[in-house]
Coordinates of C-alpha atoms in Angstrom, one line a residue:
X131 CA 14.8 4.3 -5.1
X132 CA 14.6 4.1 -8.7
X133 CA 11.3 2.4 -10.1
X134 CA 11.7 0.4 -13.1
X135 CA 9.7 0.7 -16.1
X136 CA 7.2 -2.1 -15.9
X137 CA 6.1 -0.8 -13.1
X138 CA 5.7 2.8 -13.5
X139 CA 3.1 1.1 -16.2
X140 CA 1.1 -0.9 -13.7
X141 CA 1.3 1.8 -11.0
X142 CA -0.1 4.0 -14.4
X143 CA 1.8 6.6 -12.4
X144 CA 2.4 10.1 -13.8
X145 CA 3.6 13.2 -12.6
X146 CA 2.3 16.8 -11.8
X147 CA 5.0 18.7 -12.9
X148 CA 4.2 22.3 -11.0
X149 CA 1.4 21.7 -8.1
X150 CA 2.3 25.6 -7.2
X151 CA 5.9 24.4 -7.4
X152 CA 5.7 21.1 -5.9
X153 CA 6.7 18.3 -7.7
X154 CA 4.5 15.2 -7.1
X155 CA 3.9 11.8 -8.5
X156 CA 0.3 10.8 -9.0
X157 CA -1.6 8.1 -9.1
X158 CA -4.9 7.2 -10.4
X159 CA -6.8 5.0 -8.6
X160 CA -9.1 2.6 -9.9
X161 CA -12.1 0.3 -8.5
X162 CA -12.6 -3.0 -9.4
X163 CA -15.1 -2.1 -11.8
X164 CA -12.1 -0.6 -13.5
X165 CA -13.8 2.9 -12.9
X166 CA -11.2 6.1 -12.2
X167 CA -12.4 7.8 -9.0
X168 CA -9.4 10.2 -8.4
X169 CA -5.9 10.5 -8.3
X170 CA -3.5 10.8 -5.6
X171 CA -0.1 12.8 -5.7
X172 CA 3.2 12.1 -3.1
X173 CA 5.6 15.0 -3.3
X174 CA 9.1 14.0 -4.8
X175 CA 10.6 16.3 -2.0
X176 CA 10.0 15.0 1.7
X177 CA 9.8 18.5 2.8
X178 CA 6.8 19.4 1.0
X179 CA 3.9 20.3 2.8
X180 CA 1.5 19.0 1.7
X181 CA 3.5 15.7 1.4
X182 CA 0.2 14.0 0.0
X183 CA -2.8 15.5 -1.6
X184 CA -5.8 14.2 -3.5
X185 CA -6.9 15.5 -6.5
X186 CA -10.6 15.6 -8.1
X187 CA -12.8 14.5 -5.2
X188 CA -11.0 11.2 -4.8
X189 CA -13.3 9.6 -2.6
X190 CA -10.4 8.0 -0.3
X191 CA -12.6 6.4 2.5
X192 CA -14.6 4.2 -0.2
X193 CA -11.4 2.9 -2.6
X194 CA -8.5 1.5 -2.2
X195 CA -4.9 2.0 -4.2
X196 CA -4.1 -0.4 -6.5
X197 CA -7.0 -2.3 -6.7
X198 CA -6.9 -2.4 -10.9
X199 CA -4.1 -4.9 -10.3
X200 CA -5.7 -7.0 -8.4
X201 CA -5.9 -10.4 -9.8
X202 CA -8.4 -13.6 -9.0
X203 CA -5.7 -16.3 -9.0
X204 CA -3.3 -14.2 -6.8
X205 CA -2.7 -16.0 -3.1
X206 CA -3.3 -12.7 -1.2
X207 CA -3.3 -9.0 -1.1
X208 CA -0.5 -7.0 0.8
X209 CA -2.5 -4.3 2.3
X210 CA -0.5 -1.4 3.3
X211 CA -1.0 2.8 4.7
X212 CA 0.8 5.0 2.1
X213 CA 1.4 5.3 -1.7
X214 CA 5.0 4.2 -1.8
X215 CA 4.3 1.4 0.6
X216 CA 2.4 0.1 -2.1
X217 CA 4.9 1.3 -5.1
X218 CA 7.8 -0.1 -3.5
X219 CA 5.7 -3.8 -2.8
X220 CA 4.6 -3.1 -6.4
X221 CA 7.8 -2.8 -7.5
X222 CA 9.3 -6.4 -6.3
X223 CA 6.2 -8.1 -7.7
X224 CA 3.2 -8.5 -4.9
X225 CA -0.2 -7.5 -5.1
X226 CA -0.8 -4.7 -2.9
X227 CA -3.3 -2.2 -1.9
X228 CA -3.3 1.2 0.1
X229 CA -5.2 2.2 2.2
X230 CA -4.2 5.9 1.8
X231 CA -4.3 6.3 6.1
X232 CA -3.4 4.1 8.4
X233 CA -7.4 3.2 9.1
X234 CA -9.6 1.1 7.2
X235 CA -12.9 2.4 6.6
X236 CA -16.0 -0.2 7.0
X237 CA -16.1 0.6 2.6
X238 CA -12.4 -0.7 2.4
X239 CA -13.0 -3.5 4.3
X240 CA -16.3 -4.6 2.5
X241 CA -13.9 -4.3 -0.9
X242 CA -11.7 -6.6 0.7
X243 CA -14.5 -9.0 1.6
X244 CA -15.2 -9.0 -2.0
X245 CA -12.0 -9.9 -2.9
X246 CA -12.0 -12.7 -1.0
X247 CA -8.4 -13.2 -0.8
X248 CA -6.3 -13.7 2.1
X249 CA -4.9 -10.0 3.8
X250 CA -2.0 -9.6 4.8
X251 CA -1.4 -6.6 7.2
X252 CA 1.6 -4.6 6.3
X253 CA 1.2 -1.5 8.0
X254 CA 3.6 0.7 9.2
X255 CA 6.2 0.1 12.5
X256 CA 4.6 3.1 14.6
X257 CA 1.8 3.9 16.9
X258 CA -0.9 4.7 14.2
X259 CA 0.5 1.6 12.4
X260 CA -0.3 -1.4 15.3
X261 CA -3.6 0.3 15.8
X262 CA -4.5 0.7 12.2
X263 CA -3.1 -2.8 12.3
X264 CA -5.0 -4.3 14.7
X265 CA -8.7 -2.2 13.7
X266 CA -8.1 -3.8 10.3
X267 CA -7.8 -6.8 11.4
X268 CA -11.3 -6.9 13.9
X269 CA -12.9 -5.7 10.4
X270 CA -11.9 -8.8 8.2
X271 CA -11.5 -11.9 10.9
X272 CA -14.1 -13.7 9.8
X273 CA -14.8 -13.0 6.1
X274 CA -11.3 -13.2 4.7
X275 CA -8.2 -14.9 6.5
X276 CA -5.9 -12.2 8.1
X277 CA -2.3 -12.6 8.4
X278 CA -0.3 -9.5 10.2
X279 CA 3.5 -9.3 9.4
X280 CA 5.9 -8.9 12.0
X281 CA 8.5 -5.9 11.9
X282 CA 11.5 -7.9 13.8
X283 CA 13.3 -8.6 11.0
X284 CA 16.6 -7.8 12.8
X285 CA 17.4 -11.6 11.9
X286 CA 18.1 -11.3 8.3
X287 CA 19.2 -6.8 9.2
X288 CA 22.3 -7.5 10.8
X289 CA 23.8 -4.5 12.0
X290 CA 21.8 -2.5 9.3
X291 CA 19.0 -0.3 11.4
X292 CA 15.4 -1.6 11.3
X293 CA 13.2 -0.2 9.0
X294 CA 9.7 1.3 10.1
X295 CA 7.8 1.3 6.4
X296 CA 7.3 -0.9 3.9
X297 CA 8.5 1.5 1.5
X298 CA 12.1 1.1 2.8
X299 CA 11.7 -2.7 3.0
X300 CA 13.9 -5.1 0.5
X301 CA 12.8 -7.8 -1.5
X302 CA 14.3 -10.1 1.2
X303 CA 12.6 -8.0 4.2
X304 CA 9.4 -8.3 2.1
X305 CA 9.7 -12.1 1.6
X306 CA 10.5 -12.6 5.2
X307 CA 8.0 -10.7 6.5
X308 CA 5.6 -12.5 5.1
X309 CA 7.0 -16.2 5.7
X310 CA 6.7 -15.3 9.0
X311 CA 3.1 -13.7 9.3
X312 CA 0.4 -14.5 12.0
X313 CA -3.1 -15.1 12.0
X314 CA -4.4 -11.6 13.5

């Protein structure tokens, strides 16, 4: 889908125009000290192999994606696997994070205890998914509230086919998702 301007911004996303002729779009990522520790690059063509790679050293086990937007008097954090999981949450206005896998390390979830703000587990509708899923949430019960989203969103789908990722969710998929969350 087309990202609009505003967000390409906050993302601070760019693009690596010839990674041995693969087109990727990076992005940095940031601590909350505001400190660059790497970048990370999604190919623009699906068939690309490597679809992902991290440049510089990123040191992915002990960040997470998007964390320079995260914001004290936000209500929660989105946490999600892959980069456009988070662009696409990004892009209809929610704090997210990634986790750039589908586990999270013991140093992601000690970032998210720092935070302090409710989690909300958005991870992908697939085996690796539920159990990232439900790993994530044994790490944070008890230091931050833990809310998991449920993928049944056939209710507001119609005939339309379910989607698996939240980077193929609508704003209304999004929204109902996480009306209808559960304490994990």
């Amino acid at each position: 889908g087309i990202v609009d301007k505003r967000v390409l911004k906050k993302a601070r996303l760019c693009l690596d125009p010839d990674d041995k002729g693969v087109e990727r779009v990076v992005f940095p990522v940031y601590g909350l000290d505001k400190k660059l520790y790497g970048f990370t690059g999604r190919a623009t063509n699906d068939k690309a192999i490597p679809k992902v790679r991290d440049y510089h050293g990123l040191p992915k086990g002990a960040i997470l994606l998007g964390l320079h937007n995260v914001v004290y008097n936000s209500n929660r954090v989105i946490l999600v696997e892959g980069l456009m999981d988070y662009l696409n949450l990004l892009q209809h206005g929610h704090t997210a994070l990634a986790v750039m896998h589908s586990g999270l390390t013991d140093a992601q979830a000690a970032i998210l205890k720092e935070i302090a703000l409710p989690v909300f587990l958005m991870y992908d509708n697939d085996k690796a998914g539920q159990s990232g899923s439900v790993e994530a949430s044994k790490k944070l019960k008890g230091y931050v509230p833990v809310m998991v989203c449920d993928w049944d969103v056939s209710a507001i789908c119609g005939d339309m086919p379910l989607p698996n990722d939240p980077a193929e969710l609508t704003k209304k998929e999004i929204k109902y998702m996480l009306d209808q969350a559960a304490f994990g």
